[in-house]
PDB file of C-alpha atoms in Angstrom:
ATOM      1  CA  MET B 134      60.247-107.262 -60.306  1.00  0.00           C
ATOM      2  CA  LYS B 135      61.532-109.982 -58.700  1.00  0.00           C
ATOM      3  CA  THR B 136      63.586-111.569 -59.861  1.00  0.00           C
ATOM      4  CA  LYS B 137      62.827-116.262 -60.025  1.00  0.00           C
ATOM      5  CA  VAL B 138      66.941-118.374 -59.161  1.00  0.00           C
ATOM      6  CA  PHE B 139      67.340-121.580 -60.851  1.00  0.00           C
ATOM      7  CA  TYR B 140      69.814-124.165 -59.253  1.00  0.00           C
ATOM      8  CA  LEU B 141      70.794-125.999 -62.416  1.00  0.00           C
ATOM      9  CA  ALA B 142      73.314-129.568 -61.497  1.00  0.00           C
ATOM     10  CA  THR B 143      74.531-128.341 -65.234  1.00  0.00           C
ATOM     11  CA  LYS B 144      77.191-125.196 -66.320  1.00  0.00           C
ATOM     12  CA  VAL B 145      75.526-121.900 -67.142  1.00  0.00           C
ATOM     13  CA  THR B 146      77.469-119.234 -67.125  1.00  0.00           C
ATOM     14  CA  VAL B 147      76.212-116.180 -69.152  1.00  0.00           C
ATOM     15  CA  ALA B 148      73.241-113.449 -68.289  1.00  0.00           C
ATOM     16  CA  VAL B 149      71.642-112.734 -71.452  1.00  0.00           C
ATOM     17  CA  ILE B 150      68.636-109.690 -72.872  1.00  0.00           C
ATOM     18  CA  LEU B 151      66.904-110.564 -75.925  1.00  0.00           C
ATOM     19  CA  VAL B 152      65.333-107.226 -77.425  1.00  0.00           C
ATOM     20  CA  ALA B 153      62.929-107.706 -80.472  1.00  0.00           C
ATOM     21  CA  ILE B 154      62.336-104.726 -83.328  1.00  0.00           C
ATOM     22  CA  LEU B 155      61.446-101.378 -81.661  1.00  0.00           C
ATOM     23  CA  VAL B 156      64.108-101.095 -79.203  1.00  0.00           C
ATOM     24  CA  ILE B 157      66.782 -98.597 -78.399  1.00  0.00           C
ATOM     25  CA  GLU B 158      69.970 -99.260 -76.390  1.00  0.00           C
ATOM     26  CA  ALA B 159      72.325 -96.255 -75.238  1.00  0.00           C
ATOM     27  CA  ALA B 160      74.937 -97.180 -73.691  1.00  0.00           C
ATOM     28  CA  ALA B 161      78.327 -95.806 -71.756  1.00  0.00           C
ATOM     29  CA  SER B 162      81.130 -97.281 -69.472  1.00  0.00           C
ATOM     30  CA  GLY B 163      79.251 -97.739 -66.237  1.00  0.00           C
ATOM     31  CA  THR B 164      76.182 -96.088 -66.738  1.00  0.00           C
ATOM     32  CA  PRO B 165      72.890 -98.526 -66.836  1.00  0.00           C
ATOM     33  CA  LYS B 166      71.309 -99.385 -70.689  1.00  0.00           C
ATOM     34  CA  ILE B 167      68.358 -97.808 -71.547  1.00  0.00           C
ATOM     35  CA  LYS B 168      65.769 -99.387 -73.921  1.00  0.00           C
ATOM     36  CA  VAL B 169      62.795 -98.099 -74.673  1.00  0.00           C
ATOM     37  CA  VAL B 170      60.256-100.322 -76.189  1.00  0.00           C
ATOM     38  CA  PRO B 171      56.334 -99.270 -77.796  1.00  0.00           C
ATOM     39  CA  TYR B 172      54.596-101.969 -77.352  1.00  0.00           C
ATOM     40  CA  ALA B 173      50.421-100.771 -77.718  1.00  0.00           C
ATOM     41  CA  PRO B 174      48.902 -97.306 -78.752  1.00  0.00           C
ATOM     42  CA  GLU B 175      50.877 -94.291 -76.409  1.00  0.00           C
ATOM     43  CA  ARG B 176      52.153 -97.388 -74.457  1.00  0.00           C
ATOM     44  CA  ALA B 177      56.412 -97.962 -74.104  1.00  0.00           C
ATOM     45  CA  LEU B 178      58.195 -99.936 -71.575  1.00  0.00           C
ATOM     46  CA  ILE B 179      60.808 -98.623 -70.244  1.00  0.00           C
ATOM     47  CA  ALA B 180      63.580-100.846 -69.058  1.00  0.00           C
ATOM     48  CA  LEU B 181      67.119 -99.901 -67.897  1.00  0.00           C
ATOM     49  CA  GLU B 182      70.812-102.857 -67.594  1.00  0.00           C
ATOM     50  CA  ASN B 183      72.676-101.564 -64.488  1.00  0.00           C
ATOM     51  CA  GLU B 184      75.623-103.619 -64.840  1.00  0.00           C
ATOM     52  CA  ASN B 185      76.445-101.914 -61.760  1.00  0.00           C
ATOM     53  CA  GLU B 186      73.908-101.192 -60.040  1.00  0.00           C
ATOM     54  CA  VAL B 187      75.047 -98.292 -58.678  1.00  0.00           C
ATOM     55  CA  ILE B 188      71.720 -95.630 -58.185  1.00  0.00           C
ATOM     56  CA  SER B 189      70.959 -93.938 -61.567  1.00  0.00           C
ATOM     57  CA  ASP B 190      68.585 -91.452 -61.407  1.00  0.00           C
ATOM     58  CA  LEU B 191      65.726 -91.060 -64.578  1.00  0.00           C
ATOM     59  CA  SER B 192      63.271 -88.893 -66.264  1.00  0.00           C
ATOM     60  CA  ILE B 193      61.253 -88.189 -69.165  1.00  0.00           C
ATOM     61  CA  GLU B 194      61.786 -84.434 -71.169  1.00  0.00           C
ATOM     62  CA  ASP B 195      60.788 -82.070 -73.534  1.00  0.00           C
ATOM     63  CA  ALA B 196      63.245 -81.159 -76.231  1.00  0.00           C
ATOM     64  CA  ALA B 197      63.843 -78.349 -74.100  1.00  0.00           C
ATOM     65  CA  GLY B 198      65.063 -80.551 -70.825  1.00  0.00           C
ATOM     66  CA  ASN B 199      61.638 -80.168 -69.570  1.00  0.00           C
ATOM     67  CA  VAL B 200      60.552 -82.550 -67.260  1.00  0.00           C
ATOM     68  CA  VAL B 201      57.465 -82.902 -68.571  1.00  0.00           C
ATOM     69  CA  TYR B 202      56.126 -86.598 -67.284  1.00  0.00           C
ATOM     70  CA  TYR B 203      58.334 -88.312 -64.887  1.00  0.00           C
ATOM     71  CA  ARG B 204      60.943 -88.303 -62.730  1.00  0.00           C
ATOM     72  CA  GLU B 205      62.748 -91.128 -60.680  1.00  0.00           C
ATOM     73  CA  GLY B 206      65.840 -91.300 -58.836  1.00  0.00           C
ATOM     74  CA  LYS B 207      67.184 -94.133 -56.503  1.00  0.00           C
ATOM     75  CA  ILE B 208      67.663 -96.662 -59.405  1.00  0.00           C
ATOM     76  CA  SER B 209      69.796 -99.794 -58.234  1.00  0.00           C
ATOM     77  CA  ASP B 210      68.308-102.083 -59.488  1.00  0.00           C
ATOM     78  CA  ALA B 211      70.297-104.395 -61.459  1.00  0.00           C
ATOM     79  CA  PHE B 212      67.384-104.810 -63.990  1.00  0.00           C
ATOM     80  CA  TYR B 213      64.495-102.054 -64.033  1.00  0.00           C
ATOM     81  CA  SER B 214      61.485-101.774 -66.243  1.00  0.00           C
ATOM     82  CA  LYS B 215      58.301 -99.375 -65.907  1.00  0.00           C
ATOM     83  CA  LYS B 216      55.865 -99.528 -68.155  1.00  0.00           C
ATOM     84  CA  PHE B 217      54.291 -96.153 -69.660  1.00  0.00           C
ATOM     85  CA  ASP B 218      51.342 -94.349 -70.859  1.00  0.00           C
ATOM     86  CA  PHE B 219      52.096 -91.386 -73.108  1.00  0.00           C
ATOM     87  CA  ALA B 220      48.541 -90.111 -73.906  1.00  0.00           C
ATOM     88  CA  ASN B 221      48.503 -86.921 -72.330  1.00  0.00           C
ATOM     89  CA  LEU B 222      51.362 -86.115 -74.063  1.00  0.00           C
ATOM     90  CA  SER B 223      51.507 -84.016 -76.451  1.00  0.00           C
ATOM     91  CA  ASN B 224      52.683 -84.203 -80.044  1.00  0.00           C
ATOM     92  CA  GLY B 225      56.487 -84.366 -80.243  1.00  0.00           C
ATOM     93  CA  GLU B 226      60.211 -85.286 -79.234  1.00  0.00           C
ATOM     94  CA  TYR B 227      60.668 -86.581 -76.071  1.00  0.00           C
ATOM     95  CA  LYS B 228      63.708 -88.621 -74.407  1.00  0.00           C
ATOM     96  CA  VAL B 229      64.537 -90.484 -72.052  1.00  0.00           C
ATOM     97  CA  THR B 230      67.387 -89.850 -69.678  1.00  0.00           C
ATOM     98  CA  VAL B 231      69.550 -91.114 -66.678  1.00  0.00           C
ATOM     99  CA  THR B 232      72.582 -90.845 -64.782  1.00  0.00           C
ATOM    100  CA  ASN B 233      75.179 -91.892 -62.621  1.00  0.00           C
ATOM    101  CA  ASN B 234      77.999 -90.937 -61.572  1.00  0.00           C
ATOM    102  CA  ASN B 235      79.803 -92.673 -64.394  1.00  0.00           C
ATOM    103  CA  GLY B 236      78.220 -90.750 -66.631  1.00  0.00           C
ATOM    104  CA  LYS B 237      74.686 -89.753 -69.034  1.00  0.00           C
ATOM    105  CA  ASN B 238      72.454 -91.816 -71.437  1.00  0.00           C
ATOM    106  CA  GLU B 239      69.647 -90.877 -73.727  1.00  0.00           C
ATOM    107  CA  VAL B 240      67.596 -91.598 -75.457  1.00  0.00           C
ATOM    108  CA  TYR B 241      64.859 -89.512 -77.910  1.00  0.00           C
ATOM    109  CA  PHE B 242      60.970 -91.144 -78.871  1.00  0.00           C
ATOM    110  CA  ASN B 243      58.533 -89.230 -80.956  1.00  0.00           C
ATOM    111  CA  VAL B 244      54.491 -88.481 -79.872  1.00  0.00           C
ATOM    112  CA  LYS B 245      52.223 -88.152 -83.076  1.00  0.00           C
ATOM    113  CA  GLY B 246      48.830 -89.116 -82.865  1.00  0.00           C
ATOM    114  CA  ASN B 247      48.445 -92.281 -80.069  1.00  0.00           C
ATOM    115  CA  LYS B 248      51.853 -93.883 -82.357  1.00  0.00           C
ATOM    116  CA  ILE B 249      55.271 -93.400 -80.475  1.00  0.00           C
ATOM    117  CA  THR B 250      58.164 -94.287 -82.744  1.00  0.00           C
ATOM    118  CA  VAL B 251      61.797 -94.735 -81.715  1.00  0.00           C
ATOM    119  CA  SER B 252      64.872 -92.640 -82.924  1.00  0.00           C
ATOM    120  CA  PRO B 253      65.810 -93.394 -86.651  1.00  0.00           C
ATOM    121  CA  SER B 254      69.244 -94.627 -84.733  1.00  0.00           C
ATOM    122  CA  SER B 255      67.298 -97.626 -83.452  1.00  0.00           C
ATOM    123  CA  LYS B 256      67.969-101.412 -83.472  1.00  0.00           C
ATOM    124  CA  THR B 257      67.369-103.764 -81.544  1.00  0.00           C
ATOM    125  CA  THR B 258      70.393-104.389 -78.941  1.00  0.00           C
ATOM    126  CA  ALA B 259      72.992-108.212 -78.975  1.00  0.00           C
ATOM    127  CA  PRO B 260      71.958-109.568 -75.668  1.00  0.00           C
ATOM    128  CA  PHE B 261      73.406-108.781 -72.739  1.00  0.00           C
ATOM    129  CA  VAL B 262      75.759-110.954 -70.202  1.00  0.00           C
ATOM    130  CA  ASP B 263      76.059-110.896 -66.087  1.00  0.00           C
ATOM    131  CA  ILE B 264      78.205-113.547 -64.238  1.00  0.00           C
ATOM    132  CA  LYS B 265      79.001-112.187 -61.283  1.00  0.00           C
ATOM    133  CA  GLY B 266      80.755-115.027 -59.006  1.00  0.00           C
ATOM    134  CA  ASP B 267      78.454-118.172 -59.455  1.00  0.00           C
ATOM    135  CA  VAL B 268      75.592-116.304 -60.907  1.00  0.00           C
ATOM    136  CA  LEU B 269      73.870-115.850 -64.027  1.00  0.00           C
ATOM    137  CA  LYS B 270      71.051-113.399 -64.720  1.00  0.00           C
ATOM    138  CA  LEU B 271      68.758-113.632 -67.242  1.00  0.00           C
ATOM    139  CA  SER B 272      66.860-110.346 -68.476  1.00  0.00           C
ATOM    140  CA  LEU B 273      64.401-110.197 -71.578  1.00  0.00           C
ATOM    141  CA  LEU B 274      61.823-108.007 -73.002  1.00  0.00           C
ATOM    142  CA  ASN B 275      60.079-110.604 -75.294  1.00  0.00           C
ATOM    143  CA  SER B 276      58.111-108.139 -77.396  1.00  0.00           C
ATOM    144  CA  SER B 277      57.039-110.648 -79.784  1.00  0.00           C
ATOM    145  CA  LEU B 278      55.133-113.131 -76.243  1.00  0.00           C
ATOM    146  CA  ASN B 279      56.082-116.066 -78.319  1.00  0.00           C
ATOM    147  CA  ASP B 280      57.032-118.703 -75.442  1.00  0.00           C
ATOM    148  CA  VAL B 281      61.022-118.514 -75.020  1.00  0.00           C
ATOM    149  CA  ASN B 282      63.236-121.300 -74.276  1.00  0.00           C
ATOM    150  CA  LEU B 283      66.181-122.014 -72.934  1.00  0.00           C
ATOM    151  CA  VAL B 284      69.304-124.569 -73.250  1.00  0.00           C
ATOM    152  CA  VAL B 285      72.865-125.524 -72.186  1.00  0.00           C
ATOM    153  CA  SER B 286      74.721-128.073 -74.858  1.00  0.00           C
ATOM    154  CA  ASN B 287      78.412-129.452 -74.035  1.00  0.00           C
ATOM    155  CA  GLU B 288      80.029-132.213 -76.571  1.00  0.00           C
ATOM    156  CA  ASN B 289      77.935-134.876 -74.864  1.00  0.00           C
ATOM    157  CA  GLY B 290      74.727-133.019 -75.759  1.00  0.00           C
ATOM    158  CA  ILE B 291      71.813-131.162 -74.345  1.00  0.00           C
ATOM    159  CA  VAL B 292      72.375-131.069 -70.181  1.00  0.00           C
ATOM    160  CA  TYR B 293      69.757-128.174 -69.614  1.00  0.00           C
ATOM    161  CA  LYS B 294      67.163-126.856 -70.658  1.00  0.00           C
ATOM    162  CA  LYS B 295      63.754-124.997 -69.700  1.00  0.00           C
ATOM    163  CA  SER B 296      60.785-122.826 -70.631  1.00  0.00           C
ATOM    164  CA  LEU B 297      61.108-119.251 -69.387  1.00  0.00           C
ATOM    165  CA  GLY B 298      57.693-118.249 -70.644  1.00  0.00           C
ATOM    166  CA  ASN B 299      55.605-115.897 -73.084  1.00  0.00           C
ATOM    167  CA  ASP B 300      55.698-112.580 -70.907  1.00  0.00           C
ATOM    168  CA  PHE B 301      56.763-109.833 -71.942  1.00  0.00           C
ATOM    169  CA  SER B 302      59.350-108.595 -69.340  1.00  0.00           C
ATOM    170  CA  ILE B 303      61.004-112.371 -67.859  1.00  0.00           C
ATOM    171  CA  ASN B 304      63.850-111.808 -65.294  1.00  0.00           C
ATOM    172  CA  ALA B 305      65.508-115.070 -64.152  1.00  0.00           C
ATOM    173  CA  GLY B 306      68.345-115.967 -62.315  1.00  0.00           C
ATOM    174  CA  PHE B 307      70.943-118.802 -62.369  1.00  0.00           C
ATOM    175  CA  ASN B 308      73.505-120.396 -59.594  1.00  0.00           C
ATOM    176  CA  LEU B 309      76.200-122.085 -60.451  1.00  0.00           C
ATOM    177  CA  ALA B 310      78.033-122.483 -57.451  1.00  0.00           C
ATOM    178  CA  ASN B 311      77.514-127.149 -58.352  1.00  0.00           C
ATOM    179  CA  LEU B 312      78.390-126.171 -61.971  1.00  0.00           C
ATOM    180  CA  GLU B 313      81.696-128.620 -63.035  1.00  0.00           C
ATOM    181  CA  ASN B 314      84.503-127.142 -65.616  1.00  0.00           C
ATOM    182  CA  GLY B 315      84.079-126.876 -69.074  1.00  0.00           C
ATOM    183  CA  THR B 316      83.769-125.743 -72.227  1.00  0.00           C
ATOM    184  CA  TYR B 317      79.403-125.076 -73.152  1.00  0.00           C
ATOM    185  CA  ALA B 318      77.134-123.262 -75.015  1.00  0.00           C
ATOM    186  CA  ILE B 319      73.522-122.265 -74.826  1.00  0.00           C
ATOM    187  CA  ASP B 320      71.009-121.321 -76.811  1.00  0.00           C
ATOM    188  CA  ILE B 321      67.993-119.276 -76.507  1.00  0.00           C
ATOM    189  CA  ASN B 322      65.620-119.389 -78.401  1.00  0.00           C
ATOM    190  CA  ASP B 323      62.390-116.900 -79.113  1.00  0.00           C
ATOM    191  CA  GLY B 324      59.978-118.041 -81.822  1.00  0.00           C
ATOM    192  CA  VAL B 325      61.850-115.558 -84.249  1.00  0.00           C
ATOM    193  CA  LYS B 326      65.190-115.501 -83.368  1.00  0.00           C
ATOM    194  CA  ASN B 327      68.359-117.944 -81.515  1.00  0.00           C
ATOM    195  CA  TYR B 328      71.195-116.516 -80.026  1.00  0.00           C
ATOM    196  CA  SER B 329      74.469-118.549 -79.620  1.00  0.00           C
ATOM    197  CA  TYR B 330      77.217-118.392 -77.260  1.00  0.00           C
ATOM    198  CA  ASN B 331      80.056-120.906 -76.498  1.00  0.00           C
ATOM    199  CA  PHE B 332      81.268-120.636 -72.711  1.00  0.00           C
ATOM    200  CA  LYS B 333      83.276-121.709 -69.676  1.00  0.00           C
ATOM    201  CA  LYS B 334      83.127-122.533 -66.411  1.00  0.00           C
TER     202      LYS B 334
END
């Protein structure tokens, strides 16, 4: 998946991942965050946030630990997502496992009839911030399919605004090299919820 890069003439220093309801996240220090997003009968999107861009392995297993559907190794992208059709899976509990040198994370989901549900501990993930040097990375799982808008402001008002579109999965990068130092706020709105942050550059 390609990441669009935008060059800003004003300040932005935040990267956010928005995930709507029915998303489950598992996270540990250094290991990728996992999200399972049901989006249609028998289908789900699985996404990873690989902050340190270390090599990770992903598998989908049954409750006994048998790989029943999928295994992929050597994932090193900062943001990875793939859509899955689980129509051929029998009813029961399954888990998505991601491992790397820093540890392992697991997310459980259930298949019953043509419906996929995540573990009862599922939650909406908090926005994720990733800044490396002068680069801001933004990734959204936009399950509402509404237009997503980004606004950056300071004490003088709005200094930058952009529509990020209404795709289910949105990835964008922002080059901050030409931005001045100071305190700013960023607002991201998906038509359902607004996420606001204060930041400095």
